[in-house]
């Protein structure tokens, strides 16, 4: 099959592409190498996703380095495009060059706290950018679409665990609101243009290649360098941290489901159904690093939710989702990766 993945050089996207290629599929990756974090990391992710483990000689001129990456990575089964999803014309040119069976849309501005600083940019990328893709799918008759949503849409809902039928009308960050908006607008494209769609609500994903700004990676790096970690709140905020392999299992099973069913519009939680508070998260990292953190206590950050916990009954029943990596094992694997890289 021919899959188009947006954000395929990021954390989740690069793992997904690796899996799709290993399963014998063809992949088109659209990524703008956004400066939210270093493009060097995204170049490395891309190379690993296509199983190229040779050293990349960075010139530190971003455009030149990405051009080089493109020429290194093209093959019969893999095409990389350096493209922003806000540019509809650019997207159209790519789509028209290929036969696409399914779009998996992971590109987004993904920070919760940064979204409060630049809400308009989040709106442009996460809402307009996503609509550009749907408009093109509508015009070209592409009928299958999987979209990344987020546990953040549940806001500070009190009923735990969160189920897909819960009310999600009270997000507490611009980021969360753009994700909720994506779910709602996606339904419009499903209803009007018969685009089969699955919206996956990811619950704080971690593992090898995790984004460096996310707490698990950030803490591990700072502790290993004997630097202070910014510790938000009193340690009681809690997350249903989800290991990357389980997320890839959930996405690949969603692909299978959407390919074999018609008239699909589903919202699905992908989590582990476990709750780990910040104190436990930190002590698990400390244990695996064999080091104690220097903590800088800071107030709870605006936009941060108190607690997440996924009810994954629907994912198990509908797509056969089977998460397998608990937090202790996942952190062990993550720290091993971190120390190796
Ligand atoms: C429920 C929710 O909104 N989840 C979103 C959030 O993840 P989420 O906020 O869960 O992920 P983080 O890794 O940023 O934070 C995890 C925990 O660490 C704490 N923390 C974080 C950073 C730090 O320097 N110090 C610190 O103490 C946070 O308060 C939180 O309790 O952002 C991700 C991207 O950015 C999104 O994809 C998630 O959908």
Tab-separated table of C-alpha atoms in Angstrom, residues 17 23 27 83 89 95 131 139 179 235 263 265 292 313 329:
chain	number	residue	atom	x	y	z
A	17	UNK	CA	7.505	4.876	8.941
A	23	UNK	CA	6.014	-4.391	6.507
A	27	UNK	CA	5.781	5.734	2.244
A	83	UNK	CA	7.111	20.869	2.950
A	89	UNK	CA	-0.279	24.559	-3.361
A	95	UNK	CA	-0.314	14.610	-3.692
A	131	UNK	CA	-7.897	21.415	6.634
A	139	UNK	CA	-10.582	17.028	-4.394
A	179	UNK	CA	-6.863	19.168	18.637
A	235	UNK	CA	4.609	16.127	42.150
A	263	UNK	CA	-18.232	4.606	6.640
A	265	UNK	CA	-15.548	7.866	11.894
A	292	UNK	CA	19.458	11.595	42.168
A	313	UNK	CA	-11.792	-0.623	26.306
A	329	UNK	CA	9.871	-1.565	31.655
